[in-house]
Tab-separated table of C-alpha atoms and ligand atoms in Angstrom:
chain	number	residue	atom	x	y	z
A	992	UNK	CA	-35.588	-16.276	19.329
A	993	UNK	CA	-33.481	-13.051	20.176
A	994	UNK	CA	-36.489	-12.360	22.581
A	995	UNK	CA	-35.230	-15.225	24.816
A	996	UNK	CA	-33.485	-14.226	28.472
A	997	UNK	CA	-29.810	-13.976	28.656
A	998	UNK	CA	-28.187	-16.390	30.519
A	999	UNK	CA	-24.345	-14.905	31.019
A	1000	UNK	CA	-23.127	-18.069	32.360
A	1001	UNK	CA	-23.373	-19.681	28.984
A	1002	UNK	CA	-21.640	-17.453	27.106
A	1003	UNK	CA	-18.467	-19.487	25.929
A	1004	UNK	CA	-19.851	-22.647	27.418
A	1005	UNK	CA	-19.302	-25.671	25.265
A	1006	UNK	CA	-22.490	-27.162	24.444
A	1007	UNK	CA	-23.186	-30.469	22.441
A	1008	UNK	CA	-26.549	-31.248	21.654
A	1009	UNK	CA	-27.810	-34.635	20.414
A	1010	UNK	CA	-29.906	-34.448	16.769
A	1011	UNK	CA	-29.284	-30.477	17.245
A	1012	UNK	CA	-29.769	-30.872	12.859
A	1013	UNK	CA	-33.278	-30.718	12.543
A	1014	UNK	CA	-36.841	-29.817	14.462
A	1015	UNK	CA	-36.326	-28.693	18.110
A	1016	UNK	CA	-32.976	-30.141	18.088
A	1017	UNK	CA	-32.261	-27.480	15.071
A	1018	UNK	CA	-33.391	-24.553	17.919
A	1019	UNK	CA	-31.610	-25.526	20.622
A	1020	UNK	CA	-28.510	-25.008	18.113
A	1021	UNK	CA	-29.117	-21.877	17.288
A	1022	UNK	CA	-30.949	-20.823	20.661
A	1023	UNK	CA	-27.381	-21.955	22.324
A	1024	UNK	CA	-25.090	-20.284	19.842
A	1025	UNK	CA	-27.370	-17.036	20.361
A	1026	UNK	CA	-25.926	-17.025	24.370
A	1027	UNK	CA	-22.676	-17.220	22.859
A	1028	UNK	CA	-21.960	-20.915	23.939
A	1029	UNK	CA	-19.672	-23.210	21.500
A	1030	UNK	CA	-22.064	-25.637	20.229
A	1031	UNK	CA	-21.265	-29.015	18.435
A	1032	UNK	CA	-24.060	-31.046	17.626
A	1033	UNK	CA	-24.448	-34.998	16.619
A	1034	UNK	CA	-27.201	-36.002	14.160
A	1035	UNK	CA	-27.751	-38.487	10.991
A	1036	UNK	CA	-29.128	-35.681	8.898
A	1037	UNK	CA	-26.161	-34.658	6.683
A	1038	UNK	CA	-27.650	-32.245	4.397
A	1039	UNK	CA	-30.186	-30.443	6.871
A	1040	UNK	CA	-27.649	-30.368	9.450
A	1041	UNK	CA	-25.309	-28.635	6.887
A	1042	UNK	CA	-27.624	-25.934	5.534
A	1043	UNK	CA	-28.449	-25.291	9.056
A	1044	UNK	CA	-25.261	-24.618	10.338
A	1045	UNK	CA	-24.611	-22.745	6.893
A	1046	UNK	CA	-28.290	-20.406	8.055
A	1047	UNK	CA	-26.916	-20.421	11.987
A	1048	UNK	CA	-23.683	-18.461	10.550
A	1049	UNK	CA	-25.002	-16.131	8.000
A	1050	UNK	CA	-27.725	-15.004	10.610
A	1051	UNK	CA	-25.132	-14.771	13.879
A	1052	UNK	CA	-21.615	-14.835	12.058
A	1053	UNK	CA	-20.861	-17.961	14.344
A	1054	UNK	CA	-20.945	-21.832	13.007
A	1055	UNK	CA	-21.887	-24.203	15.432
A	1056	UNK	CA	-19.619	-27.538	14.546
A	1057	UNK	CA	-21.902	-30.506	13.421
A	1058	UNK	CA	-20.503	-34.110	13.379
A	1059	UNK	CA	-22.492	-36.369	11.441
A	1060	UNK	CA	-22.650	-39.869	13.381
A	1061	UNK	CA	-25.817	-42.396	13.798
A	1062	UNK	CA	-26.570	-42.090	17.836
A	1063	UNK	CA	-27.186	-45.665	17.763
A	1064	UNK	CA	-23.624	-46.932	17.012
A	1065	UNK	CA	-21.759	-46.530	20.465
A	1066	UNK	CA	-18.402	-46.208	19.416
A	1067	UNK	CA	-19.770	-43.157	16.739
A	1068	UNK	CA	-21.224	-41.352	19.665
A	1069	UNK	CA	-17.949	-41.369	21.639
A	1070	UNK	CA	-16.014	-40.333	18.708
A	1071	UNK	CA	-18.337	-37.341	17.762
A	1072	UNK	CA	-17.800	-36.395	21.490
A	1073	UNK	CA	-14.020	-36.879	21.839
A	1074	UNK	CA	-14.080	-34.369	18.075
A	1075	UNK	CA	-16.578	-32.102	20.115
A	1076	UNK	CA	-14.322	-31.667	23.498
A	1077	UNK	CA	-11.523	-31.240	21.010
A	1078	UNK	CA	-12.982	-28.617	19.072
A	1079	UNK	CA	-14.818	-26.620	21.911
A	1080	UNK	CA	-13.291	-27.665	25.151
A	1081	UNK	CA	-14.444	-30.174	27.666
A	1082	UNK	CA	-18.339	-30.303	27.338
A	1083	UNK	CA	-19.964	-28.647	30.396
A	1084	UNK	CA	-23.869	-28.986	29.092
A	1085	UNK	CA	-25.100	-31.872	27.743
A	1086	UNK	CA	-28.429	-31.800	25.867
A	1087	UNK	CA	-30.074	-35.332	24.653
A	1088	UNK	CA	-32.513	-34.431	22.357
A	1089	UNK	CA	-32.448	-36.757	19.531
A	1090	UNK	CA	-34.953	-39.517	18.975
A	1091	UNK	CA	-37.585	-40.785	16.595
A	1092	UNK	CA	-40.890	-41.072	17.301
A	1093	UNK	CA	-42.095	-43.448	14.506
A	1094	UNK	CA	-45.823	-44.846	14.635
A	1095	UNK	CA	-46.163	-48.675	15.770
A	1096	UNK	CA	-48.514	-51.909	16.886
A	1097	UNK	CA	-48.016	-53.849	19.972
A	1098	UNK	CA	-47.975	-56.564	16.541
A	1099	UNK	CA	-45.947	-55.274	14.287
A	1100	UNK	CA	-42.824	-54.719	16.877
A	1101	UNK	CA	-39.841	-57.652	16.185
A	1102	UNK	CA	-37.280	-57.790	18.542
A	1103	UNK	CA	-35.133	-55.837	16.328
A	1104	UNK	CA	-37.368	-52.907	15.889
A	1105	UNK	CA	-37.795	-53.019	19.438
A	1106	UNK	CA	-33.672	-52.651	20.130
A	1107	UNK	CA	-33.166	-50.441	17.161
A	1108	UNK	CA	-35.583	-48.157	18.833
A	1109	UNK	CA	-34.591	-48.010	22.339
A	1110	UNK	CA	-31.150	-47.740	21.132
A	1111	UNK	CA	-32.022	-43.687	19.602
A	1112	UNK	CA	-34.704	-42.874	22.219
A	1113	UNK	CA	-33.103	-44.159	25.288
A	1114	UNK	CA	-29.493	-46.313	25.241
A	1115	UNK	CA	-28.106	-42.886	23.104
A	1116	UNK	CA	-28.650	-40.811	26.265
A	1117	UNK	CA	-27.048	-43.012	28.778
A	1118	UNK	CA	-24.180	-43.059	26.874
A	1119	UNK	CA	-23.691	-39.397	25.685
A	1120	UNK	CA	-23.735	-38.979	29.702
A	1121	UNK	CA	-21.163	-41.592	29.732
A	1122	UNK	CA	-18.317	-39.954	27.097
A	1123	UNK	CA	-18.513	-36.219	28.754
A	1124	UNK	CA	-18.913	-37.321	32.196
A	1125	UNK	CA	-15.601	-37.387	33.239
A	1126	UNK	CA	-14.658	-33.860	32.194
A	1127	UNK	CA	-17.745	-32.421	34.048
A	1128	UNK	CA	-16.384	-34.882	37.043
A	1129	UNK	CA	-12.898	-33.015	36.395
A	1130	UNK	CA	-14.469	-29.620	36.872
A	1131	UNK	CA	-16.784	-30.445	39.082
A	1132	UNK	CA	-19.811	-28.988	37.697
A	1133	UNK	CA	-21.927	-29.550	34.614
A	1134	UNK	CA	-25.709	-29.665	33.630
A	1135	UNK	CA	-27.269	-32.472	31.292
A	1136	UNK	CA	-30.695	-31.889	29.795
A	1137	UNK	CA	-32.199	-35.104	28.799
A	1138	UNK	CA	-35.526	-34.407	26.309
A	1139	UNK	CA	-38.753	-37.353	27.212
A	1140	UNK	CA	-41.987	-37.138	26.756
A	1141	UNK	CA	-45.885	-36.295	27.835
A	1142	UNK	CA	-46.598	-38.844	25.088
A	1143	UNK	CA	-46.496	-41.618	27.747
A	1144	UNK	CA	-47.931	-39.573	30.573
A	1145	UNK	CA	-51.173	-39.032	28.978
A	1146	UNK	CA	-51.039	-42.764	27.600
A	1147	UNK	CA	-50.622	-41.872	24.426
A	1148	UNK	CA	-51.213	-45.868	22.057
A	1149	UNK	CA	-49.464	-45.002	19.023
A	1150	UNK	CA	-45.514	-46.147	19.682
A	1151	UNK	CA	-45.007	-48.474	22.711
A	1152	UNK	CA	-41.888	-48.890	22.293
A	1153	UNK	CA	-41.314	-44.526	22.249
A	1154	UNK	CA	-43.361	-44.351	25.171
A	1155	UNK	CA	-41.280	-46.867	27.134
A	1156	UNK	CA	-38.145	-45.237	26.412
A	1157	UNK	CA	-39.361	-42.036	27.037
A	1158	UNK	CA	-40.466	-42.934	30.576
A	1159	UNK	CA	-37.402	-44.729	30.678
A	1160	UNK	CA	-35.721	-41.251	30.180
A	1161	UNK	CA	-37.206	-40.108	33.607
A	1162	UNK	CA	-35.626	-42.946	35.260
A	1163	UNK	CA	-32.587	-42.235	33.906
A	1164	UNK	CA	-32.456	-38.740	34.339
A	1165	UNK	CA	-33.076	-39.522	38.176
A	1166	UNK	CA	-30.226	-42.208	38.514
A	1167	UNK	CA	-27.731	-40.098	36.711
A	1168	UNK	CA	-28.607	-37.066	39.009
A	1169	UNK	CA	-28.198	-39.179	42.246
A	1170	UNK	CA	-24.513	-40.691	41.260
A	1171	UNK	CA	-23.414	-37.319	39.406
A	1172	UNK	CA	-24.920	-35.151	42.184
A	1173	UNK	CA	-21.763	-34.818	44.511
A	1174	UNK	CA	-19.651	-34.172	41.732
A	1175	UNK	CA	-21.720	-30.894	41.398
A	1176	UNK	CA	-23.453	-31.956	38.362
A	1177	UNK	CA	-27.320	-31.733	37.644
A	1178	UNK	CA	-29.348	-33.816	35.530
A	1179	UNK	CA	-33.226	-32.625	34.314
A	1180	UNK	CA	-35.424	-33.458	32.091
A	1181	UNK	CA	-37.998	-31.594	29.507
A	1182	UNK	CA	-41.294	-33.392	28.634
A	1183	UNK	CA	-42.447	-31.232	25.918
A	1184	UNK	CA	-46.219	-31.647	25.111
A	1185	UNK	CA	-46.972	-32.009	20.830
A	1186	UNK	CA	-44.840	-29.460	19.608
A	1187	UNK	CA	-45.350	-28.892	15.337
A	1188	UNK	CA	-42.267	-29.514	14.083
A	1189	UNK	CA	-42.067	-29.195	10.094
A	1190	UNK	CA	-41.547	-33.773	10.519
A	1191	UNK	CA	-44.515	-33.653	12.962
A	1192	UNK	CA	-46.577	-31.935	10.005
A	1193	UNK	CA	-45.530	-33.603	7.147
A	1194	UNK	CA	-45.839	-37.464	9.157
A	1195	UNK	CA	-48.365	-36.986	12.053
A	1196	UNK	CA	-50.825	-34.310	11.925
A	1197	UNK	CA	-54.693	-34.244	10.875
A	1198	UNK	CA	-56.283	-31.043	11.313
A	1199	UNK	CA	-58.796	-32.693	13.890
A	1200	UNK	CA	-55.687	-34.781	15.808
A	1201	UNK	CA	-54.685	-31.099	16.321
A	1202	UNK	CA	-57.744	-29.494	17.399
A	1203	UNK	CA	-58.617	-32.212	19.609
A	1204	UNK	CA	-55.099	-32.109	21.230
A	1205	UNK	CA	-54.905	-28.326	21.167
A	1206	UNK	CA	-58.230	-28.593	22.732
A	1207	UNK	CA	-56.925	-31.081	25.703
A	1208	UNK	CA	-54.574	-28.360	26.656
A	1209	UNK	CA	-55.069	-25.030	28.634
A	1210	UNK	CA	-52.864	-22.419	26.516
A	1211	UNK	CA	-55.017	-23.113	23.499
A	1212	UNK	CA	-52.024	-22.386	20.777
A	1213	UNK	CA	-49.835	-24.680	19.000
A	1214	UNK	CA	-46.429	-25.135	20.345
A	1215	UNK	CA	-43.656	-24.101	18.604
A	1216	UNK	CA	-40.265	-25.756	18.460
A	1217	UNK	CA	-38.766	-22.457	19.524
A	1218	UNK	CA	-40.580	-22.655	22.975
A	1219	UNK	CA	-38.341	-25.575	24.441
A	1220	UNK	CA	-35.358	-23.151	24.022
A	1221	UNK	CA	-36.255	-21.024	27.067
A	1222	UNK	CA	-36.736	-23.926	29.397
A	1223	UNK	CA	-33.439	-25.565	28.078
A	1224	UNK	CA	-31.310	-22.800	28.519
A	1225	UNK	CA	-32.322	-22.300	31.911
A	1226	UNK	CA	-32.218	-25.934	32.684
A	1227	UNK	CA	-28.327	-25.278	31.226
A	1228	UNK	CA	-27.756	-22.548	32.744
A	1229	UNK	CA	-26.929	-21.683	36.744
A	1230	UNK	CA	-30.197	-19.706	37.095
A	1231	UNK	CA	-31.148	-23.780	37.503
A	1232	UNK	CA	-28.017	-24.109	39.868
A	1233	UNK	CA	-29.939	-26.086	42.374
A	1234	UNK	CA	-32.528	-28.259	40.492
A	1235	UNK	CA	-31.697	-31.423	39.788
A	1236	UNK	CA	-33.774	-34.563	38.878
A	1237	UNK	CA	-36.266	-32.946	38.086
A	1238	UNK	CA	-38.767	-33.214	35.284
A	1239	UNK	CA	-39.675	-29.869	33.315
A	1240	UNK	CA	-42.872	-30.296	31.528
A	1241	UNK	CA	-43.933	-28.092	28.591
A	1242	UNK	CA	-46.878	-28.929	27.476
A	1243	UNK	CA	-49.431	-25.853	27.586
A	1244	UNK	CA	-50.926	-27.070	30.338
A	1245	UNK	CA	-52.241	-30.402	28.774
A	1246	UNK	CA	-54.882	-32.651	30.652
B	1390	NAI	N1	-42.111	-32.925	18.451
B	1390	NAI	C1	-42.874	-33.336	19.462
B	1390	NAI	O1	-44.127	-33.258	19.402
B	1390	NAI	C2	-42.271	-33.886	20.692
B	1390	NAI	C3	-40.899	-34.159	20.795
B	1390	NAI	N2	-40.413	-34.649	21.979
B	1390	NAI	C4	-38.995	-34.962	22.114
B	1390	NAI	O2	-38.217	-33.810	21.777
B	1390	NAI	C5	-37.007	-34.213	21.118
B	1390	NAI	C6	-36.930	-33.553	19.759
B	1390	NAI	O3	-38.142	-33.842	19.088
B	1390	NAI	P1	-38.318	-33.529	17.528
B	1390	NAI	O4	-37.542	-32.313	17.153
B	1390	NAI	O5	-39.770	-33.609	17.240
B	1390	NAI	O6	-37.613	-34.821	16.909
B	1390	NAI	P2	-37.222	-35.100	15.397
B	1390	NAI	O7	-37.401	-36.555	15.143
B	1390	NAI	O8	-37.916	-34.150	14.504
B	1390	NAI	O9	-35.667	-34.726	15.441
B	1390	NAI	C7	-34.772	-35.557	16.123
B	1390	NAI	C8	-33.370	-35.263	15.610
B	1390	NAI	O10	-32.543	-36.384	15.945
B	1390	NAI	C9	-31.902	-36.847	14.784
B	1390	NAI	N3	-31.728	-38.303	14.844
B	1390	NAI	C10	-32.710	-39.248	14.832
B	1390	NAI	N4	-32.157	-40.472	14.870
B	1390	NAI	C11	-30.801	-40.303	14.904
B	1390	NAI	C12	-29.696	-41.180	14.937
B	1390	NAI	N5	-29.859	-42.495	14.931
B	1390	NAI	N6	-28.454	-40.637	14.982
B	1390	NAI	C13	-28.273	-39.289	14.978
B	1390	NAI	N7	-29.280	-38.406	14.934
B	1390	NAI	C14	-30.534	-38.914	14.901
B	1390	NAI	C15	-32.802	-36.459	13.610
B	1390	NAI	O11	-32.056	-36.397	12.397
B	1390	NAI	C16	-33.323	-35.116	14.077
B	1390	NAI	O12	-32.460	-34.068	13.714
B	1390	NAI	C17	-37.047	-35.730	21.056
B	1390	NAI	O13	-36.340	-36.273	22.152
B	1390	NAI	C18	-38.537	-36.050	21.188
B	1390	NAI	O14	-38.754	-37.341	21.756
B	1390	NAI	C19	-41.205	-34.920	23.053
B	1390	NAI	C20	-42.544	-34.664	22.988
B	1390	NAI	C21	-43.166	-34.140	21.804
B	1391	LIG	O1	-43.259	-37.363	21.899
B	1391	LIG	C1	-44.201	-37.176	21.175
B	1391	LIG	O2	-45.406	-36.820	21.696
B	1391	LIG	C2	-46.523	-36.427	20.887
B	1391	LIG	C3	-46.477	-37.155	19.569
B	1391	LIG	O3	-47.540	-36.825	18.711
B	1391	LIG	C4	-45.160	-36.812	18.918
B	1391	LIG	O4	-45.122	-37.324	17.586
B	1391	LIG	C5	-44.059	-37.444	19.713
B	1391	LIG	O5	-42.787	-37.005	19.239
């Protein structure tokens, strides 16, 4: 990851990234605390989230703060962000990145799953936005990086409910850059293609799912967590300074 572009601007910036405990939530920690930026990060995963930040420190001398809070419980969220703008300053990037991707049936969804899982892959986004907003207002500048999906661009059947959300994330990240655009804050969006996560591994992939998706996309190689860092950071950073509402899509050129 120390191969990755420097992006001055974020040294010192104070950074909170949603499920930053584990998968490509886990790089964007450490990819973020690499520019120098004070990171806090909110996930459910106590003990991953721990060793990582215990790895993050031995390898760059510098913790990033983790607050352990369930994304889905409002009134959580805006605590672990008060704790993070108290810790690190007022919050000047924003990354949404947590989520959960489980496997379901148009049959087997009940109302509840159906809530329980827009509430982590969409409703958790809007109101992260919400809680560090009116800093960013305050200094008139900030950059939120909201993470979707391809998986409902190519029509992918295996979560409805996921894919909804995640498109719904593209509507979001649209709405949120047209009201917080005059305040002289942006609002993207990455759509990474299958990345192999250790989770994705152990709960998703067959060796000929892989092939067969590896062999859908142009850059025949499997993507790695660590390549969303790049893309985020510039998103973050003001190299990005005038794209907003946009969609970033890393996906090795899937078709
Ligand atoms: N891995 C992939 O193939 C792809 C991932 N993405 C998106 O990229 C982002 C990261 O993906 P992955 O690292 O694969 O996800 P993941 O499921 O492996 O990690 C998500 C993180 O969020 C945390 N989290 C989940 N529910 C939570 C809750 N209720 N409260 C607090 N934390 C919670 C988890 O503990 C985990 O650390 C997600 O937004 C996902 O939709 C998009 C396309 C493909
Ligand atoms: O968003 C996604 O897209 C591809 C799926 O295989 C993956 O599990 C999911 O997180």
């Amino acid at each position: 990851m120390d191969k990755i572009a420097r992006f001055p601007d974020l040294e010192g910036a104070s950074v909170l990234i949603t499920g930053g405990g584990t998968g490509i939530g886990a790089c964007l920690t450490s990819g973020f605390i690499r520019q120098g930026a004070r990171v806090a990060f909110i996930d459910i995963a106590d003990r991953a989230s721990r060793d990582l930040c215990r790895q993050i420190e031995e390898e760059t001398g510098r913790e990033p703060l983790f607050l352990h809070a369930d994304l889905r419980d409002v009134v959580a969220l805006r605590e672990a962000a008060r704790k993070a703008e108290i810790e690190n300053g007022p919050v000047s990037v924003l990354v949404n990145n947590a989520a959960l991707d489980t496997r379901h049936t148009i049959e087997e969804v009940t109302p509840e799953f159906w809530e329980d899982n827009q509430a982590i892959n969409l409703r958790h986004q809007f109101f992260a936005v919400q809680a560090v907003v009116p800093k960013m207002k305050e200094a008139r500048k900030g950059s939120i990086v909201n993470f979707t999906s391809t998986a409902f661009m190519i029509n992918g059947g295996g979560y409805p409910s996921y894919a909804a959300a995640k498109a719904g994330v593209v509507g979001l990240t649209k709405g949120l850059a047209g009201a917080l655009g005059p305040f002289g804050i942006r609002v993207n969006a990455i759509a990474p293609g299958w990345v192999l996560t250790e989770r994705q591994r152990a709960l998703w992939v067959t060796k000929e799912g892989l092939q067969a998706h590896i062999d859908r996309q142009c850059l025949k190689e499997e993507i790695q967590p660590e390549d969303m860092v790049g893309p985020c950071l510039f998103l973050a950073s003001s190299a990005s300074r005038m794209m907003t509402a946009q969609t970033m899509i890393v996906d090795a050129g899937t078709v």
